[in-house]
């Protein structure tokens, strides 16, 4: 169980980079598309797809950590009331997990709405709005010591 915990935590940590890079590129390409009035291309679609797929993987790993592997959330679930008084336990059990779930839902909603739109300009605009808000929440909720505990940016 210990090695599965380490493996999942490492994967969750490294997958964050795929999310951040795909999200940032996706938004930058949407901005370029809006400014240069270009058609929504295969690259736009693939970047959005990579963003949403890496988010799905992150959610799955997050749920695995949350309910089965992480000593922090397992301790919090034992006594939720007490955990709410401990800033580290509250961060993992509520803030990080809940806000990131909201971010995944927003990115998923955006992805569905973009697919349903035919007009390239509207597709670029929807990418900018939905992926932008999702990425902003994700950035705020990365454990970098701003809103909670600090964890390494690169885990080796
Ligand atoms: C979607 C974007 C998310 C990002 C970018 C993200 C990022 C991270 C990072 C960087 C860590 C620290 C890893 C380390 O110590 O190396 C972490 C830990 C953790 N994440 Fe996420 N996460 C996301 C979503 C979620 C979700 C949706 C959940 C739960 C449903 C979750 C649950 C956890 C838990 C429980 C830990 C702590 C594990 C531990 O230290 O025992 N995460 N996350």
mmCIF file of C-alpha atoms and ligand atoms in Angstrom:
data_model
loop_
_atom_site.group_PDB
_atom_site.id
_atom_site.type_symbol
_atom_site.label_atom_id
_atom_site.label_comp_id
_atom_site.label_asym_id
_atom_site.label_seq_id
_atom_site.Cartn_x
_atom_site.Cartn_y
_atom_site.Cartn_z
ATOM 1 C CA UNK A 1 0.000 0.000 0.000
ATOM 2 C CA UNK A 2 2.931 2.287 0.807
ATOM 3 C CA UNK A 3 4.435 2.002 -2.655
ATOM 4 C CA UNK A 4 1.045 2.520 -4.304
ATOM 5 C CA UNK A 5 0.711 5.697 -2.241
ATOM 6 C CA UNK A 6 4.147 6.953 -3.350
ATOM 7 C CA UNK A 7 3.456 5.999 -6.984
ATOM 8 C CA UNK A 8 0.086 7.771 -7.050
ATOM 9 C CA UNK A 9 1.465 10.872 -5.326
ATOM 10 C CA UNK A 10 4.345 11.094 -7.834
ATOM 11 C CA UNK A 11 1.983 10.629 -10.769
ATOM 12 C CA UNK A 12 -0.423 13.234 -9.335
ATOM 13 C CA UNK A 13 2.534 15.594 -8.874
ATOM 14 C CA UNK A 14 4.008 15.169 -12.391
ATOM 15 C CA UNK A 15 0.648 15.146 -14.161
ATOM 16 C CA UNK A 16 0.160 18.692 -12.825
ATOM 17 C CA UNK A 17 2.768 19.794 -15.418
ATOM 18 C CA UNK A 18 0.820 18.259 -18.300
ATOM 19 C CA UNK A 19 -2.296 20.082 -17.030
ATOM 20 C CA UNK A 20 -0.493 23.419 -16.668
ATOM 21 C CA UNK A 21 1.314 23.247 -20.025
ATOM 22 C CA UNK A 22 -1.723 22.000 -21.984
ATOM 23 C CA UNK A 23 -3.976 24.571 -20.276
ATOM 24 C CA UNK A 24 -1.621 27.499 -20.871
ATOM 25 C CA UNK A 25 -0.968 26.542 -24.512
ATOM 26 C CA UNK A 26 -4.666 26.016 -25.105
ATOM 27 C CA UNK A 27 -5.451 29.508 -23.776
ATOM 28 C CA UNK A 28 -2.538 31.126 -25.664
ATOM 29 C CA UNK A 29 -3.684 29.476 -28.920
ATOM 30 C CA UNK A 30 -7.274 30.633 -28.334
ATOM 31 C CA UNK A 31 -6.034 34.209 -27.794
ATOM 32 C CA UNK A 32 -3.955 34.011 -30.986
ATOM 33 C CA UNK A 33 -6.960 32.608 -32.857
ATOM 34 C CA UNK A 34 -9.151 35.478 -31.683
ATOM 35 C CA UNK A 35 -6.566 38.125 -32.478
ATOM 36 C CA UNK A 36 -5.633 36.749 -35.905
ATOM 37 C CA UNK A 37 -9.156 35.561 -36.721
ATOM 38 C CA UNK A 38 -7.966 32.058 -37.609
ATOM 39 C CA UNK A 39 -10.115 28.936 -37.824
ATOM 40 C CA UNK A 40 -10.358 26.554 -34.856
ATOM 41 C CA UNK A 41 -7.728 24.005 -35.878
ATOM 42 C CA UNK A 42 -6.723 20.423 -35.089
ATOM 43 C CA UNK A 43 -4.014 21.841 -32.792
ATOM 44 C CA UNK A 44 -6.637 23.808 -30.847
ATOM 45 C CA UNK A 45 -8.739 20.674 -30.504
ATOM 46 C CA UNK A 46 -5.808 18.436 -29.505
ATOM 47 C CA UNK A 47 -4.582 20.858 -26.848
ATOM 48 C CA UNK A 48 -8.068 21.082 -25.336
ATOM 49 C CA UNK A 49 -8.299 17.301 -25.438
ATOM 50 C CA UNK A 50 -4.932 16.926 -23.675
ATOM 51 C CA UNK A 51 -6.028 19.467 -21.044
ATOM 52 C CA UNK A 52 -9.304 17.703 -20.263
ATOM 53 C CA UNK A 53 -7.794 14.162 -20.403
ATOM 54 C CA UNK A 54 -4.974 15.079 -18.010
ATOM 55 C CA UNK A 55 -7.593 16.634 -15.706
ATOM 56 C CA UNK A 56 -9.598 13.390 -15.760
ATOM 57 C CA UNK A 57 -6.484 11.424 -14.810
ATOM 58 C CA UNK A 58 -5.734 13.939 -12.039
ATOM 59 C CA UNK A 59 -9.267 13.618 -10.680
ATOM 60 C CA UNK A 60 -9.005 9.823 -10.667
ATOM 61 C CA UNK A 61 -5.637 9.897 -8.870
ATOM 62 C CA UNK A 62 -6.959 12.549 -6.493
ATOM 63 C CA UNK A 63 -9.964 10.397 -5.555
ATOM 64 C CA UNK A 64 -7.695 7.371 -5.066
ATOM 65 C CA UNK A 65 -5.438 9.411 -2.789
ATOM 66 C CA UNK A 66 -8.378 10.969 -0.987
ATOM 67 C CA UNK A 67 -10.377 7.850 -0.134
ATOM 68 C CA UNK A 68 -7.737 5.117 0.038
ATOM 69 C CA UNK A 69 -4.114 6.204 0.238
ATOM 70 C CA UNK A 70 -3.406 9.623 1.734
ATOM 71 C CA UNK A 71 -2.728 9.622 5.492
ATOM 72 C CA UNK A 72 -3.903 13.262 5.588
ATOM 73 C CA UNK A 73 -7.390 12.738 4.193
ATOM 74 C CA UNK A 74 -7.822 9.384 5.976
ATOM 75 C CA UNK A 75 -7.043 11.117 9.271
ATOM 76 C CA UNK A 76 -9.416 13.963 8.369
ATOM 77 C CA UNK A 77 -12.233 11.545 7.573
ATOM 78 C CA UNK A 78 -11.775 9.891 10.959
ATOM 79 C CA UNK A 79 -12.804 13.083 12.710
ATOM 80 C CA UNK A 80 -13.910 15.746 10.264
ATOM 81 C CA UNK A 81 -14.780 18.260 12.968
ATOM 82 C CA UNK A 82 -11.278 18.189 14.431
ATOM 83 C CA UNK A 83 -9.727 18.250 10.940
ATOM 84 C CA UNK A 84 -11.492 21.529 10.173
ATOM 85 C CA UNK A 85 -9.514 23.144 13.005
ATOM 86 C CA UNK A 86 -6.187 21.968 11.541
ATOM 87 C CA UNK A 87 -5.164 24.088 8.536
ATOM 88 C CA UNK A 88 -3.144 21.341 6.788
ATOM 89 C CA UNK A 89 -5.820 18.676 7.175
ATOM 90 C CA UNK A 90 -8.527 21.146 6.107
ATOM 91 C CA UNK A 91 -6.510 22.099 3.045
ATOM 92 C CA UNK A 92 -6.243 18.506 1.748
ATOM 93 C CA UNK A 93 -9.666 17.335 2.890
ATOM 94 C CA UNK A 94 -11.663 20.350 1.678
ATOM 95 C CA UNK A 95 -9.933 23.253 -0.042
ATOM 96 C CA UNK A 96 -7.567 21.509 -2.495
ATOM 97 C CA UNK A 97 -9.945 18.689 -3.357
ATOM 98 C CA UNK A 98 -13.251 20.564 -3.597
ATOM 99 C CA UNK A 99 -11.958 23.536 -5.594
ATOM 100 C CA UNK A 100 -10.059 21.292 -7.993
ATOM 101 C CA UNK A 101 -13.201 19.194 -8.532
ATOM 102 C CA UNK A 102 -15.031 22.437 -9.389
ATOM 103 C CA UNK A 103 -12.221 23.316 -11.822
ATOM 104 C CA UNK A 104 -12.552 19.916 -13.548
ATOM 105 C CA UNK A 105 -16.343 20.375 -13.825
ATOM 106 C CA UNK A 106 -15.866 23.851 -15.380
ATOM 107 C CA UNK A 107 -13.265 22.556 -17.861
ATOM 108 C CA UNK A 108 -15.569 19.652 -18.754
ATOM 109 C CA UNK A 109 -18.560 21.968 -19.238
ATOM 110 C CA UNK A 110 -16.416 24.150 -21.495
ATOM 111 C CA UNK A 111 -15.262 21.161 -23.511
ATOM 112 C CA UNK A 112 -18.891 20.083 -24.148
ATOM 113 C CA UNK A 113 -19.967 23.628 -25.077
ATOM 114 C CA UNK A 114 -17.004 24.072 -27.455
ATOM 115 C CA UNK A 115 -17.905 20.807 -29.226
ATOM 116 C CA UNK A 116 -21.489 22.001 -29.680
ATOM 117 C CA UNK A 117 -20.395 25.278 -31.296
ATOM 118 C CA UNK A 118 -19.673 25.517 -35.025
ATOM 119 C CA UNK A 119 -18.271 29.057 -35.231
ATOM 120 C CA UNK A 120 -14.456 29.244 -34.800
ATOM 121 C CA UNK A 121 -14.489 32.619 -33.061
ATOM 122 C CA UNK A 122 -17.032 31.429 -30.509
ATOM 123 C CA UNK A 123 -14.992 28.239 -29.969
ATOM 124 C CA UNK A 124 -11.856 30.320 -29.266
ATOM 125 C CA UNK A 125 -13.804 32.589 -26.913
ATOM 126 C CA UNK A 126 -15.316 29.665 -25.007
ATOM 127 C CA UNK A 127 -11.880 28.042 -24.667
ATOM 128 C CA UNK A 128 -10.525 31.284 -23.259
ATOM 129 C CA UNK A 129 -13.321 31.670 -20.698
ATOM 130 C CA UNK A 130 -13.879 28.079 -19.482
ATOM 131 C CA UNK A 131 -10.277 26.845 -19.583
ATOM 132 C CA UNK A 132 -9.109 30.204 -18.238
ATOM 133 C CA UNK A 133 -11.312 30.062 -15.144
ATOM 134 C CA UNK A 134 -10.501 26.370 -14.565
ATOM 135 C CA UNK A 135 -6.767 27.001 -14.861
ATOM 136 C CA UNK A 136 -6.929 29.981 -12.521
ATOM 137 C CA UNK A 137 -8.567 27.861 -9.797
ATOM 138 C CA UNK A 138 -6.045 25.049 -10.392
ATOM 139 C CA UNK A 139 -3.110 27.474 -10.106
ATOM 140 C CA UNK A 140 -4.479 28.913 -6.863
ATOM 141 C CA UNK A 141 -4.954 25.418 -5.447
ATOM 142 C CA UNK A 142 -1.502 24.057 -6.251
ATOM 143 C CA UNK A 143 0.214 23.436 -2.893
ATOM 144 C CA UNK A 144 2.857 26.126 -3.305
ATOM 145 C CA UNK A 145 2.558 27.710 0.105
ATOM 146 C CA UNK A 146 0.226 30.511 -1.079
ATOM 147 C CA UNK A 147 -3.112 29.094 0.081
ATOM 148 C CA UNK A 148 -1.933 26.084 2.026
ATOM 149 C CA UNK A 149 1.032 23.785 2.597
ATOM 150 C CA UNK A 150 4.075 23.886 0.363
ATOM 151 C CA UNK A 151 5.039 20.801 -1.650
ATOM 152 C CA UNK A 152 7.909 20.319 -4.130
ATOM 153 C CA UNK A 153 7.317 21.553 -7.685
ATOM 154 C CA UNK A 154 9.292 18.555 -8.947
ATOM 155 C CA UNK A 155 9.196 15.275 -7.067
ATOM 156 C CA UNK A 156 12.197 12.946 -7.568
HETATM 157 C C1 LIG B 1 -7.130 19.043 -10.924
HETATM 158 C C2 LIG B 1 -6.026 19.573 -10.536
HETATM 159 C C3 LIG B 1 -5.160 19.115 -9.415
HETATM 160 C C4 LIG B 1 -3.862 19.447 -9.299
HETATM 161 C C5 LIG B 1 -3.052 20.343 -10.252
HETATM 162 C C6 LIG B 1 -3.364 18.814 -8.099
HETATM 163 C C7 LIG B 1 -2.074 18.948 -7.646
HETATM 164 C C8 LIG B 1 -1.593 18.354 -6.507
HETATM 165 C C9 LIG B 1 -0.220 18.441 -6.057
HETATM 166 C C10 LIG B 1 0.890 19.212 -6.772
HETATM 167 C C11 LIG B 1 -0.134 17.732 -4.903
HETATM 168 C C12 LIG B 1 1.125 17.522 -4.040
HETATM 169 C C13 LIG B 1 1.809 16.298 -4.533
HETATM 170 C C14 LIG B 1 3.152 16.115 -3.880
HETATM 171 O O1 LIG B 1 3.232 16.148 -2.647
HETATM 172 O O2 LIG B 1 4.108 15.926 -4.620
HETATM 173 C C15 LIG B 1 -1.443 17.196 -4.606
HETATM 174 C C16 LIG B 1 -1.757 16.415 -3.518
HETATM 175 C C17 LIG B 1 -2.998 15.880 -3.265
HETATM 176 N N1 LIG B 1 -4.120 15.982 -4.058
HETATM 177 FE FE1 LIG B 1 -4.255 17.043 -5.777
HETATM 178 N N2 LIG B 1 -4.387 18.102 -7.511
HETATM 179 C C18 LIG B 1 -5.514 18.254 -8.278
HETATM 180 C C19 LIG B 1 -6.743 17.702 -8.029
HETATM 181 C C20 LIG B 1 -7.067 16.930 -6.944
HETATM 182 C C21 LIG B 1 -8.379 16.397 -6.671
HETATM 183 C C22 LIG B 1 -9.612 16.621 -7.544
HETATM 184 C C23 LIG B 1 -8.296 15.690 -5.505
HETATM 185 C C24 LIG B 1 -9.325 14.928 -4.732
HETATM 186 C C25 LIG B 1 -10.492 14.557 -5.177
HETATM 187 C C26 LIG B 1 -6.921 15.781 -5.049
HETATM 188 C C27 LIG B 1 -6.438 15.200 -3.900
HETATM 189 C C28 LIG B 1 -5.154 15.317 -3.439
HETATM 190 C C29 LIG B 1 -4.674 14.764 -2.188
HETATM 191 C C30 LIG B 1 -5.517 13.974 -1.180
HETATM 192 C C31 LIG B 1 -3.331 15.122 -2.078
HETATM 193 C C32 LIG B 1 -2.388 14.896 -0.875
HETATM 194 C C33 LIG B 1 -1.829 13.573 -0.841
HETATM 195 C C34 LIG B 1 -0.874 13.442 0.311
HETATM 196 O O3 LIG B 1 0.080 14.194 0.470
HETATM 197 O O4 LIG B 1 -1.088 12.490 1.061
HETATM 198 N N3 LIG B 1 -6.220 16.541 -5.943
HETATM 199 N N4 LIG B 1 -2.301 17.585 -5.591
#
